[in-house]
């Protein structure tokens, strides 16, 4: 072996151990491995906070959506799953199929530890569809030496419309870390793309504290050679997990095949930062001849840059849907509860609603919107039209729907921005979450806070506000803050270790010109997934109310600014559960 390796157990809680890998005197944290996995029988799984229309299995732990794809008329979702308990561990590639991205049928697990090259784990990856309509899974396996290596799997019978069985050929692995690379920080191969006679794929990693997107090339998809330079890297970002790299059109919403290049194309490069547990992306140009990606100078390249989602959202993956000529983004709505609570519930984690993604008209960011198929679940509808001048402190209840399981779309209009608060220059050093924590929904402002009080109890003992607040900068421009504040979402005592952040991001919108801003929120028992200004800023929150559950949940429109705000339009629907949601996952 070309490095010295051993595993040191570091005890974090009574129930779990964190494996720390030591390589050449470098210490690297790995996934938590729980020594006491509790498998709750399906009949005893607690339903109180389970979602109704977000994707999840009947029980146990899920995380990353590995390789969503469209193939022969069906959508396939592969995802990380623990078949033995509701905490991370024993991870396999679970497999479900759908005709509409809404109703899902569970199939036998596609990939699970069984060979020397993945005996200690089958972790995240992607799917590439080769010429001849042949899908191939690329995934990270942990071998006998606990190295992270890149493997492949193929359908046992490509004529099977469901692709029920997958084979892992014995010529694996495809790629192993070189002697100068950290073998515990080398994972999550991307969907491959073709150009100039070679396939290319990326593998996430890091060098010292520099995030790396290692580039590999192959002529035949079996023999891969590491490029002399990474496709992209950035200092002071740590490990780059779950990289994603895809083209977007400069004109319109149409999606593109992953191999598309040209003058009418830009590229999006996304990584999930292991250190922050958030995702960051840039928009830029890809030079296919030099195999280099150069971000535009319109956003920061690093942890202060753009995020696909400013909430509980991680390890996302996109795929091209040729049936509707769109690119779809899927992410993991990671758990905000503690491992102990997850185990007791018998389930942990859900997937976000699939989102269509495209480039904004100004080319500076991507826009995201729930796939249109979600609207087939809409039931009872209420409309509140033209509510003029909601005065400070006033609440308007949205009645006639199931507030714990709803889809709400509202547009606010602003008569004047004259009373917008001054943006403190010291806040330039803070992230949006920190500003939201200082300026929460109960702190009266000038223009805002205004928005929706979701999953609210009757007397607002607990609620999750999703709201806007408008500031005025020294340059006499306006800065719009969007918050989804979980701090008051539950009456559970704070001595229970629970993640209740003030999620927030800024919205790039010219309110002085438009005088209005929209907000759509998908409310689903323990999920509030929100989209501002047509998908410019997105925040998904995981919350666990005690009073505002099921029929006891309420929904309000509120304004706590001194400047009156009007509701231009508001439509809200009760959401029905899909007819089929991943049942019979006992393989």
XYZ file of C-alpha atoms in Angstrom:
587
model
C 0.000 0.000 0.000
C 1.232 3.478 -0.809
C -0.124 5.069 2.324
C -0.602 4.226 5.963
C -4.209 3.820 6.993
C -6.096 2.963 10.127
C -9.543 3.694 11.557
C -9.908 5.483 14.860
C -13.322 5.490 16.578
C -14.378 8.846 17.954
C -17.436 8.545 20.200
C -19.983 11.294 19.578
C -23.158 9.965 21.128
C -24.060 6.778 22.940
C -25.529 5.405 19.745
C -22.962 6.208 17.106
C -19.336 6.191 16.120
C -17.621 8.522 13.666
C -14.897 6.803 11.692
C -11.904 9.041 11.194
C -9.447 7.983 8.509
C -5.784 8.773 8.994
C -3.749 8.983 5.769
C -0.095 10.012 5.914
C -0.798 11.911 9.131
C -3.869 13.559 7.615
C -7.113 13.078 9.510
C -10.308 12.997 7.486
C -13.850 12.664 8.790
C -16.068 10.124 7.096
C -19.734 9.199 7.409
C -21.184 8.415 10.812
C -21.650 4.727 11.351
C -24.211 3.827 13.988
C -23.424 0.894 16.227
C -27.033 0.510 17.356
C -29.294 0.491 14.320
C -32.910 0.350 15.363
C -35.267 -1.045 12.739
C -38.819 -0.063 13.568
C -41.481 -2.443 12.143
C -43.468 -0.790 9.363
C -46.667 -0.934 11.404
C -45.027 1.061 14.198
C -43.580 3.863 12.077
C -44.732 7.227 13.425
C -46.862 9.003 10.839
C -47.334 12.400 12.496
C -44.692 14.266 10.507
C -44.423 12.024 7.467
C -44.936 13.802 4.186
C -47.900 13.054 1.931
C -46.627 13.974 -1.537
C -42.840 14.264 -1.243
C -40.994 11.098 -2.222
C -40.018 8.705 0.549
C -40.075 4.980 1.324
C -42.461 3.527 3.928
C -39.696 3.462 6.551
C -35.954 3.769 7.200
C -33.254 6.216 6.152
C -32.779 7.768 2.718
C -30.337 10.340 1.398
C -28.847 11.315 -1.962
C -30.807 10.884 -5.199
C -28.059 9.014 -7.034
C -28.966 8.727 -10.682
C -32.375 9.876 -11.809
C -32.990 9.234 -15.490
C -35.666 8.946 -18.173
C -35.437 5.638 -20.055
C -37.875 3.987 -22.466
C -40.926 5.885 -21.237
C -40.238 5.621 -17.507
C -38.561 7.807 -14.930
C -36.092 5.930 -12.740
C -34.943 7.197 -9.366
C -31.991 5.545 -7.670
C -31.295 6.769 -4.165
C -29.185 6.017 -1.117
C -31.178 3.868 1.305
C -30.622 1.937 4.533
C -32.854 -1.163 4.409
C -32.114 -1.986 8.055
C -32.837 1.193 9.994
C -33.702 4.871 10.123
C -30.148 6.149 10.516
C -27.272 6.266 8.045
C -25.614 2.886 7.395
C -25.849 -0.292 5.288
C -26.339 1.931 2.248
C -27.677 0.455 -1.010
C -28.925 1.943 -4.269
C -32.701 1.657 -3.914
C -34.668 1.861 -7.143
C -38.143 3.198 -7.960
C -39.913 3.933 -11.240
C -42.648 6.322 -12.337
C -44.569 7.372 -15.422
C -45.192 10.899 -14.126
C -42.600 11.804 -11.428
C -45.455 11.717 -8.893
C -46.579 8.091 -8.486
C -43.755 5.696 -7.686
C -43.366 1.927 -7.684
C -40.538 0.367 -5.691
C -38.288 -2.218 -7.350
C -35.546 -4.482 -5.967
C -32.376 -2.667 -4.952
C -30.171 -1.994 -7.957
C -26.716 -1.917 -6.338
C -25.644 -3.223 -2.941
C -22.320 -4.284 -1.358
C -21.325 -7.727 -2.624
C -17.950 -7.594 -4.383
C -14.385 -6.841 -3.197
C -14.560 -3.443 -4.932
C -17.658 -2.318 -2.976
C -17.837 -4.682 0.002
C -17.725 -1.788 2.475
C -20.199 0.505 0.770
C -22.077 1.492 -2.392
C -22.196 5.256 -2.313
C -23.448 7.984 -4.604
C -22.987 8.321 -8.335
C -24.850 8.906 -11.588
C -26.332 7.272 -14.666
C -25.140 7.746 -18.250
C -27.072 6.451 -21.270
C -24.619 5.207 -23.883
C -25.230 4.963 -27.652
C -27.557 2.112 -28.459
C -29.788 3.158 -25.535
C -27.659 1.385 -22.925
C -27.750 2.831 -19.393
C -24.683 2.516 -17.158
C -24.490 3.292 -13.454
C -21.289 4.922 -12.176
C -20.940 4.759 -8.394
C -18.449 5.006 -5.563
C -17.576 1.772 -3.804
C -15.542 1.210 -0.659
C -13.147 -1.649 -1.213
C -11.439 -3.982 1.249
C -8.933 -1.238 2.091
C -11.718 1.304 2.680
C -10.575 3.241 -0.385
C -13.215 5.185 -2.291
C -13.085 3.862 -5.856
C -15.310 4.319 -8.897
C -17.236 1.351 -10.276
C -19.929 0.638 -12.838
C -23.035 -1.535 -13.144
C -25.170 -2.458 -16.154
C -28.678 -3.885 -16.573
C -28.868 -7.669 -16.559
C -31.502 -7.379 -19.287
C -31.724 -4.074 -21.122
C -34.985 -5.274 -22.716
C -36.667 -5.379 -19.305
C -38.740 -2.151 -19.289
C -38.248 -1.826 -15.532
C -34.509 -2.643 -15.464
C -35.116 -4.692 -12.331
C -31.697 -6.334 -12.063
C -28.232 -4.818 -12.361
C -24.859 -6.545 -12.741
C -21.456 -5.391 -11.510
C -18.842 -6.812 -13.901
C -15.649 -8.254 -12.461
C -13.456 -5.824 -14.400
C -14.341 -3.190 -11.821
C -13.100 -0.794 -10.555
C -12.927 1.700 -13.392
C -11.002 4.361 -11.475
C -8.883 4.231 -8.326
C -7.262 7.173 -6.532
C -3.651 7.808 -7.490
C -0.942 7.644 -4.854
C -0.900 11.422 -4.405
C -4.669 11.629 -3.791
C -6.641 11.229 -0.580
C -8.452 7.893 -0.927
C -11.039 8.866 1.698
C -12.028 12.023 -0.199
C -12.645 10.726 -3.723
C -16.266 10.047 -4.621
C -19.539 10.679 -6.458
C -18.850 10.342 -10.212
C -20.987 12.549 -12.456
C -23.028 11.727 -15.515
C -20.489 11.393 -18.323
C -20.506 13.514 -21.483
C -19.045 12.902 -24.963
C -16.923 15.233 -27.068
C -14.149 14.817 -29.605
C -13.903 11.046 -29.412
C -13.786 10.783 -25.616
C -16.150 10.331 -22.729
C -15.527 12.554 -19.735
C -16.641 12.322 -16.111
C -15.866 14.157 -12.902
C -15.112 12.769 -9.452
C -15.311 14.991 -6.374
C -12.328 15.369 -4.079
C -10.002 17.768 -2.351
C -6.321 18.619 -2.167
C -5.415 19.992 1.239
C -8.298 22.460 1.683
C -8.931 22.987 -2.015
C -12.064 21.474 -3.555
C -11.321 19.480 -6.693
C -13.370 18.227 -9.635
C -11.041 15.523 -10.944
C -11.492 14.930 -14.673
C -11.238 11.500 -16.337
C -11.426 10.576 -20.046
C -12.222 7.333 -21.840
C -12.744 6.217 -25.438
C -14.689 3.075 -24.558
C -16.223 3.874 -21.133
C -14.062 1.180 -19.540
C -10.495 2.444 -19.585
C -10.343 5.813 -17.907
C -7.326 8.145 -17.716
C -6.976 11.026 -15.290
C -6.495 14.398 -17.013
C -3.408 16.457 -16.225
C -5.558 19.127 -14.630
C -8.901 19.221 -12.871
C -11.897 20.584 -14.746
C -12.266 23.105 -11.937
C -11.115 23.721 -8.365
C -11.450 26.408 -5.704
C -9.424 27.194 -2.611
C -10.744 27.142 0.962
C -13.838 25.116 0.097
C -12.975 21.669 1.467
C -14.261 18.397 0.065
C -16.451 18.645 -3.037
C -19.206 16.044 -2.794
C -21.813 15.204 -5.432
C -20.490 17.420 -8.246
C -22.869 18.088 -11.113
C -21.988 19.637 -14.471
C -24.546 20.347 -17.152
C -25.348 22.691 -20.060
C -28.131 25.277 -20.095
C -29.517 27.152 -23.069
C -28.904 30.868 -23.451
C -32.385 31.154 -24.926
C -35.497 29.850 -23.202
C -36.320 27.029 -20.828
C -35.546 24.019 -22.993
C -33.172 21.502 -21.480
C -30.144 20.034 -23.201
C -28.422 16.686 -23.378
C -25.423 16.570 -21.051
C -22.993 16.375 -23.996
C -24.235 19.597 -25.618
C -21.627 22.315 -26.231
C -21.643 25.411 -28.411
C -21.982 29.180 -28.547
C -25.647 29.062 -27.522
C -24.784 27.210 -24.328
C -23.519 28.011 -20.888
C -22.636 25.453 -18.233
C -23.554 25.134 -14.588
C -21.060 23.652 -12.162
C -22.467 22.574 -8.780
C -20.861 21.017 -5.721
C -22.107 19.971 -2.296
C -19.699 21.210 0.359
C -19.051 18.558 2.990
C -18.001 21.189 5.535
C -21.127 23.347 5.340
C -23.686 20.758 4.177
C -24.918 23.286 1.613
C -24.700 23.356 -2.178
C -23.053 26.024 -4.287
C -22.956 26.657 -8.008
C -21.603 28.975 -10.656
C -22.617 29.707 -14.234
C -19.813 29.864 -16.770
C -18.244 28.677 -20.000
C -16.838 25.244 -20.702
C -13.958 24.922 -23.165
C -14.284 21.351 -24.483
C -10.943 21.475 -26.306
C -8.942 22.510 -23.262
C -11.324 20.704 -20.878
C -11.512 23.646 -18.517
C -14.487 25.354 -16.911
C -14.320 29.099 -16.253
C -17.041 30.651 -14.056
C -18.454 33.995 -15.058
C -17.588 36.880 -12.771
C -21.260 37.427 -11.882
C -21.107 35.464 -8.614
C -18.612 34.272 -6.019
C -16.942 30.920 -6.711
C -17.123 29.370 -3.256
C -19.113 29.188 -0.067
C -20.226 32.822 -0.336
C -21.675 32.221 -3.785
C -25.003 31.151 -5.236
C -26.882 28.223 -3.757
C -29.488 26.063 -5.480
C -31.462 26.086 -2.249
C -30.859 28.003 0.963
C -32.398 25.411 3.283
C -32.367 21.675 4.101
C -31.287 20.662 0.601
C -28.211 18.654 -0.353
C -26.581 16.183 -2.750
C -28.715 17.247 -5.708
C -28.499 15.718 -9.147
C -29.889 16.781 -12.525
C -30.847 14.759 -15.583
C -32.075 15.538 -19.086
C -35.658 14.499 -19.816
C -35.909 14.083 -23.611
C -39.628 13.307 -23.446
C -40.386 16.900 -22.458
C -37.130 18.553 -23.473
C -36.281 19.772 -19.983
C -33.592 19.406 -17.337
C -34.810 18.232 -13.965
C -33.109 18.869 -10.645
C -33.620 16.581 -7.683
C -32.249 17.046 -4.174
C -32.339 15.437 -0.774
C -34.372 17.222 1.901
C -31.900 16.226 4.586
C -33.094 15.599 8.118
C -33.007 18.413 10.653
C -33.789 16.172 13.617
C -31.238 14.247 15.675
C -30.312 10.686 14.857
C -31.943 9.472 18.051
C -35.275 11.051 17.099
C -35.049 9.717 13.546
C -34.507 6.212 14.832
C -37.521 6.460 17.110
C -39.760 7.653 14.265
C -38.798 4.746 12.065
C -38.018 6.928 9.038
C -35.653 9.743 8.148
C -35.297 11.999 5.146
C -37.412 12.750 2.077
C -36.625 13.918 -1.430
C -37.498 17.423 -2.541
C -40.103 17.853 -5.252
C -38.427 17.433 -8.682
C -37.728 20.845 -10.169
C -37.353 22.016 -13.724
C -34.199 24.134 -14.007
C -33.114 26.645 -16.656
C -30.957 29.751 -17.072
C -32.367 33.135 -16.096
C -32.786 35.649 -18.956
C -29.867 37.730 -17.655
C -27.628 34.642 -17.596
C -26.523 35.227 -14.012
C -28.266 32.353 -12.238
C -30.563 29.379 -12.728
C -34.291 29.413 -12.081
C -36.145 26.471 -10.535
C -39.807 25.516 -10.473
C -41.704 22.402 -9.337
C -42.437 20.075 -12.252
C -45.862 20.670 -13.778
C -46.950 17.102 -12.975
C -47.228 18.090 -9.307
C -50.339 20.095 -10.164
C -52.246 16.865 -10.821
C -52.385 16.416 -7.033
C -54.184 19.713 -6.494
C -57.639 19.332 -4.972
C -59.879 21.846 -3.189
C -58.962 25.380 -4.268
C -59.492 28.770 -2.658
C -58.727 32.181 -4.140
C -58.151 35.394 -2.226
C -58.202 38.226 -4.707
C -56.956 41.749 -4.262
C -56.585 42.114 -0.488
C -55.671 45.759 -0.218
C -53.376 47.292 2.362
C -52.616 44.597 4.920
C -51.701 46.814 7.843
C -48.879 46.076 10.298
C -49.652 43.197 12.628
C -52.704 42.055 10.667
C -53.232 38.371 9.901
C -55.427 37.095 7.085
C -56.237 33.410 7.381
C -56.450 31.284 4.245
C -59.392 28.998 4.974
C -61.011 26.169 3.050
C -57.917 24.038 2.406
C -55.886 21.471 4.316
C -53.180 23.799 5.582
C -50.811 20.973 6.561
C -50.826 19.598 3.010
C -51.100 22.456 0.542
C -49.733 24.327 -2.456
C -49.916 28.113 -2.074
C -49.080 30.710 -4.753
C -49.270 34.384 -3.804
C -48.161 37.662 -5.379
C -47.607 40.674 -3.119
C -47.749 44.225 -4.454
C -45.949 47.177 -2.875
C -47.239 50.702 -3.255
C -44.073 52.359 -1.975
C -40.510 51.482 -0.974
C -39.859 54.788 0.756
C -39.879 53.251 4.237
C -37.419 50.472 3.454
C -34.889 50.035 6.264
C -31.276 50.995 5.780
C -29.046 48.009 5.146
C -26.335 48.045 7.798
C -22.918 47.958 6.056
C -21.698 45.609 8.796
C -24.153 43.022 7.471
C -22.085 42.723 4.296
C -19.796 40.492 6.378
C -22.729 38.279 7.402
C -24.540 35.640 5.410
C -28.262 35.986 4.777
C -29.112 33.474 7.526
C -27.408 35.662 10.126
C -29.304 38.744 8.954
C -32.568 36.793 9.106
C -31.737 35.678 12.657
C -31.384 39.359 13.594
C -34.468 40.463 11.667
C -36.995 37.724 12.275
C -40.696 37.930 11.416
C -41.691 39.537 14.751
C -39.183 42.395 14.324
C -41.121 45.236 12.763
C -39.567 46.828 9.704
C -40.480 49.364 7.068
C -41.248 47.329 3.943
C -41.714 43.927 5.519
C -41.469 41.470 6.968
C -44.474 40.201 4.975
C -45.313 36.725 3.734
C -46.926 33.460 4.811
C -47.188 31.948 8.273
C -47.208 28.238 7.434
C -47.882 25.240 9.695
C -49.252 27.649 12.261
C -51.203 26.834 15.406
C -54.430 28.775 15.937
C -52.862 31.297 18.300
C -49.405 31.266 16.709
C -47.721 29.464 19.584
C -45.764 27.805 16.782
C -45.479 28.599 13.088
C -42.934 28.652 10.262
C -42.938 32.073 8.586
C -41.741 32.416 4.988
C -41.331 36.109 4.320
C -39.610 39.007 2.597
C -37.955 42.115 4.015
C -36.777 44.993 1.836
C -33.681 47.015 2.656
C -32.215 50.137 1.062
C -28.457 50.263 0.488
C -26.192 53.313 0.525
C -26.199 53.197 -3.267
C -29.961 53.828 -3.020
C -30.706 50.377 -4.367
C -32.963 47.780 -2.788
C -31.884 44.469 -1.309
C -34.586 41.822 -0.822
C -34.132 39.226 1.911
C -36.157 35.990 1.854
C -36.411 34.014 5.104
C -37.877 30.677 6.138
C -37.512 30.753 9.904
C -37.789 27.456 11.779
C -36.946 28.821 15.224
C -40.591 29.107 16.292
C -41.762 26.096 14.309
C -42.269 23.813 17.302
C -42.902 23.887 21.034
C -40.538 20.996 21.561
C -38.066 22.013 24.276
C -34.717 23.295 23.121
C -32.907 20.819 25.377
C -33.753 18.315 22.638
C -30.901 18.815 20.222
C -32.707 19.997 17.126
C -31.669 22.047 14.139
C -33.937 25.120 13.886
C -32.149 27.608 11.658
C -33.273 30.886 10.193
C -32.776 29.864 6.582
C -32.419 32.818 4.220
C -31.170 34.067 0.876
C -31.294 37.285 -1.114
C -33.611 37.616 -4.122
C -32.275 39.310 -7.253
C -35.348 41.323 -8.199
C -35.837 44.996 -9.082
C -38.720 45.933 -6.789
C -38.434 49.605 -7.675
C -39.438 48.735 -11.224
C -41.747 45.775 -10.664
C -43.429 46.800 -7.376
C -44.403 43.156 -6.767
C -42.925 39.825 -5.736
C -44.306 36.275 -5.810
C -43.995 33.393 -3.374
C -44.985 29.771 -3.850
C -44.842 27.369 -0.891
C -45.356 23.606 -0.926
C -46.456 22.636 2.581
C -46.293 18.956 3.476
C -46.522 18.232 7.236
C -42.782 18.476 8.008
C -41.650 20.192 4.804
C -42.078 23.800 3.701
C -40.540 24.169 0.234
C -40.664 27.743 -1.077
C -39.867 29.520 -4.352
C -39.509 33.294 -4.600
C -39.878 35.484 -7.691
C -40.539 32.637 -10.100
C -37.776 30.413 -8.712
C -34.903 32.873 -8.280
C -34.428 31.958 -4.611
C -35.548 28.636 -3.103
C -35.675 27.503 0.528
C -36.695 24.080 1.783
C -37.200 23.733 5.553
C -37.759 20.620 7.673
C -39.924 21.398 10.713
C -41.687 19.339 13.386
C -44.656 21.177 14.966
C -46.510 19.784 17.968
C -49.775 21.755 17.751
C -49.940 22.712 14.061
C -50.415 19.181 12.775
C -52.985 17.673 10.416
C -56.367 19.445 10.752
C -55.038 21.691 13.526
C -52.619 23.436 11.154
C -53.469 26.915 9.857
C -52.152 29.194 7.124
C -51.998 32.984 7.378
C -50.869 35.926 5.280
C -49.150 38.540 7.432
C -47.456 41.915 7.291
C -45.312 43.279 10.102
C -43.923 46.313 8.317
C -45.038 49.897 8.779
C -45.716 50.155 5.045
C -48.999 48.466 4.008
C -48.688 45.519 1.632
C -51.379 44.197 -0.713
C -52.099 40.714 -1.979
C -52.498 40.990 -5.730
C -53.525 37.334 -6.135
C -53.490 34.259 -3.921
C -54.440 30.720 -4.918
C -54.163 27.773 -2.566
C -54.938 24.100 -3.041
C -55.292 21.127 -0.750
C -52.858 18.515 -2.037
C -53.837 14.877 -2.447
C -51.278 12.139 -1.863
C -50.173 10.186 -4.940
C -52.038 6.955 -5.572
C -48.755 5.062 -5.378
C -45.802 6.052 -3.199
C -43.073 3.472 -3.131
C -44.899 0.698 -1.285
C -43.585 -2.848 -0.809
C -39.955 -1.927 -0.246
C -39.163 -5.199 1.507
C -36.604 -6.995 -0.671
